[in-house]
Amino acid sequence: MPNYRRALRKPKLHLAPNEIWPNGKLDATAPPEAHLAKALAQRFHSARARHTLKQIADQADISTDSLSRLLRGETW
């Protein structure tokens, strides 16, 4: 089975010009996965006002490294 994750560009690379991750607008050609990653990053970013990165990662059952990369728009 092919590894589609590797074939996809980083989510933040689908931002429209001059936009900033995760609140910026995505370009018109952004795949559904980019919209999903953006929505997740926005929710996790909002949670950072109330919780530590570790608390959020533990609650989401993902590693802090994965959460950090998602917040930066570097992974799906």
Coordinates of N, CA and C in Angstrom, one line a residue:
M1 N 0.8 -1.2 0.0 CA 0.0 0.0 0.0 C 0.9 1.2 0.0
P2 N 0.6 2.2 -0.8 CA 1.4 3.4 -0.9 C 1.3 4.3 0.3
N3 N 2.4 5.0 0.6 CA 2.4 5.9 1.8 C 1.9 7.3 1.3
Y4 N 0.6 7.5 1.4 CA 0.0 8.8 0.9 C 0.5 10.0 1.8
R5 N 0.8 9.8 3.0 CA 1.2 10.9 3.9 C 2.5 11.5 3.4
R6 N 3.4 10.7 2.9 CA 4.6 11.2 2.4 C 4.4 12.0 1.0
A7 N 3.4 11.6 0.3 CA 3.1 12.2 -1.0 C 2.5 13.6 -0.8
L8 N 1.8 13.8 0.3 CA 1.2 15.1 0.5 C 2.2 16.1 1.0
R9 N 1.9 17.4 0.6 CA 2.8 18.5 1.1 C 2.4 18.8 2.5
K10 N 3.3 19.5 3.2 CA 3.0 19.9 4.6 C 1.8 20.8 4.5
P11 N 0.9 20.7 5.5 CA -0.3 21.5 5.5 C -0.1 23.0 5.4
K12 N 0.9 23.5 6.0 CA 1.2 25.0 6.0 C 1.6 25.4 4.6
L13 N 2.0 24.5 3.7 CA 2.4 24.9 2.4 C 1.2 25.1 1.5
H14 N 0.0 24.8 2.0 CA -1.2 25.1 1.2 C -1.9 26.4 1.6
L15 N -1.2 27.2 2.4 CA -1.7 28.5 2.7 C -1.7 29.4 1.5
A16 N -2.7 30.3 1.5 CA -2.7 31.4 0.4 C -1.5 32.3 0.7
P17 N -1.1 33.1 -0.3 CA 0.0 34.0 -0.1 C -0.2 34.9 1.1
N18 N 0.8 35.1 1.9 CA 0.9 36.1 3.0 C 0.0 35.6 4.2
E19 N -0.4 34.4 4.2 CA -1.3 33.9 5.3 C -0.4 33.2 6.3
I20 N -0.8 33.1 7.5 CA 0.0 32.5 8.6 C -0.8 31.3 9.2
W21 N -0.1 30.2 9.4 CA -0.7 29.0 10.0 C -0.9 29.2 11.5
P22 N -2.0 28.7 12.1 CA -3.1 28.0 11.5 C -4.3 28.8 11.2
N23 N -4.3 30.1 11.4 CA -5.5 30.9 11.2 C -5.6 31.5 9.8
G24 N -4.6 31.4 9.0 CA -4.7 31.9 7.6 C -5.6 31.1 6.7
K25 N -5.9 31.7 5.6 CA -6.8 31.1 4.6 C -5.9 30.1 3.8
L26 N -6.5 29.0 3.4 CA -5.8 28.0 2.6 C -6.1 28.4 1.1
D27 N -5.1 28.0 0.2 CA -5.3 28.3 -1.2 C -6.5 27.4 -1.7
A28 N -6.9 27.8 -2.9 CA -8.1 27.2 -3.5 C -7.9 25.7 -3.9
T29 N -6.6 25.3 -4.0 CA -6.3 23.9 -4.4 C -6.0 23.0 -3.2
A30 N -6.1 23.6 -2.0 CA -5.7 22.8 -0.8 C -6.6 21.5 -0.7
P31 N -6.0 20.4 -0.5 CA -6.8 19.1 -0.4 C -7.6 19.1 1.0
P32 N -8.6 18.2 1.1 CA -9.3 18.1 2.3 C -8.5 17.9 3.5
E33 N -7.4 17.2 3.4 CA -6.5 16.9 4.5 C -5.9 18.2 5.1
A34 N -5.6 19.2 4.2 CA -5.1 20.4 4.7 C -6.1 21.2 5.5
H35 N -7.4 21.1 5.1 CA -8.5 21.7 5.9 C -8.7 21.1 7.2
L36 N -8.5 19.8 7.3 CA -8.7 19.0 8.5 C -7.5 19.4 9.5
A37 N -6.3 19.4 8.9 CA -5.1 19.7 9.7 C -5.2 21.1 10.3
K38 N -5.7 22.0 9.5 CA -5.9 23.4 9.9 C -6.9 23.5 11.0
A39 N -8.0 22.8 10.9 CA -9.0 22.8 11.9 C -8.5 22.3 13.3
L40 N -7.8 21.1 13.2 CA -7.2 20.5 14.4 C -6.2 21.5 15.0
A41 N -5.3 22.1 14.2 CA -4.3 23.0 14.7 C -5.0 24.2 15.4
Q42 N -6.0 24.7 14.8 CA -6.7 25.8 15.4 C -7.3 25.5 16.8
R43 N -7.9 24.3 16.9 CA -8.5 23.8 18.2 C -7.4 23.6 19.2
F44 N -6.3 22.9 18.8 CA -5.2 22.7 19.7 C -4.6 24.0 20.1
H45 N -4.4 24.9 19.2 CA -3.8 26.2 19.5 C -4.7 27.0 20.5
S46 N -6.0 26.9 20.4 CA -6.9 27.6 21.3 C -6.7 26.9 22.7
A47 N -6.6 25.6 22.7 CA -6.4 24.9 24.0 C -5.2 25.3 24.7
R48 N -4.2 25.8 24.0 CA -2.9 26.1 24.6 C -3.0 27.3 25.6
A49 N -4.1 28.1 25.5 CA -4.3 29.2 26.4 C -4.6 28.7 27.8
R50 N -5.1 27.4 27.9 CA -5.6 26.9 29.2 C -4.8 25.7 29.6
H51 N -4.1 25.0 28.7 CA -3.4 23.8 29.1 C -2.0 23.7 28.5
T52 N -1.2 22.9 29.1 CA 0.2 22.7 28.6 C 0.2 21.8 27.4
L53 N 1.2 21.9 26.6 CA 1.4 21.0 25.4 C 1.2 19.6 25.8
K54 N 1.9 19.2 26.9 CA 1.8 17.8 27.4 C 0.4 17.4 27.8
Q55 N -0.3 18.3 28.5 CA -1.7 18.0 28.8 C -2.6 17.7 27.6
I56 N -2.4 18.6 26.6 CA -3.2 18.5 25.4 C -2.9 17.2 24.6
A57 N -1.6 16.9 24.5 CA -1.1 15.7 23.8 C -1.6 14.4 24.6
D58 N -1.5 14.4 25.9 CA -2.0 13.3 26.6 C -3.5 13.1 26.4
Q59 N -4.3 14.2 26.4 CA -5.7 14.1 26.2 C -6.1 13.6 24.8
A60 N -5.3 14.0 23.8 CA -5.5 13.6 22.4 C -4.9 12.3 22.1
D61 N -4.1 11.7 23.1 CA -3.4 10.4 22.9 C -2.5 10.5 21.7
I62 N -1.7 11.6 21.7 CA -0.6 11.7 20.7 C 0.6 12.2 21.4
S63 N 1.8 12.0 20.8 CA 3.0 12.5 21.4 C 3.1 14.0 21.4
T64 N 3.8 14.6 22.3 CA 4.0 16.1 22.3 C 4.7 16.5 21.0
D65 N 5.6 15.7 20.5 CA 6.3 16.0 19.2 C 5.3 16.1 18.1
S66 N 4.4 15.1 18.0 CA 3.4 15.2 16.9 C 2.5 16.4 17.1
L67 N 2.1 16.7 18.3 CA 1.2 17.8 18.5 C 2.0 19.1 18.1
S68 N 3.2 19.2 18.5 CA 4.0 20.4 18.2 C 4.1 20.6 16.7
R69 N 4.4 19.5 16.0 CA 4.5 19.6 14.5 C 3.2 19.9 13.9
L70 N 2.1 19.4 14.4 CA 0.8 19.8 13.9 C 0.5 21.3 14.1
L71 N 0.8 21.8 15.3 CA 0.6 23.2 15.6 C 1.5 24.1 14.6
R72 N 2.6 23.6 14.2 CA 3.4 24.4 13.2 C 3.1 24.1 11.8
G73 N 2.1 23.2 11.5 CA 1.7 22.9 10.2 C 2.7 22.1 9.4
E74 N 3.5 21.3 10.1 CA 4.5 20.5 9.4 C 4.1 19.0 9.2
T75 N 2.9 18.6 9.8 CA 2.5 17.3 9.6 C 1.0 17.2 9.6
W76 N 0.5 16.1 9.3 CA -1.0 15.8 9.2 C -1.5 15.3 10.5

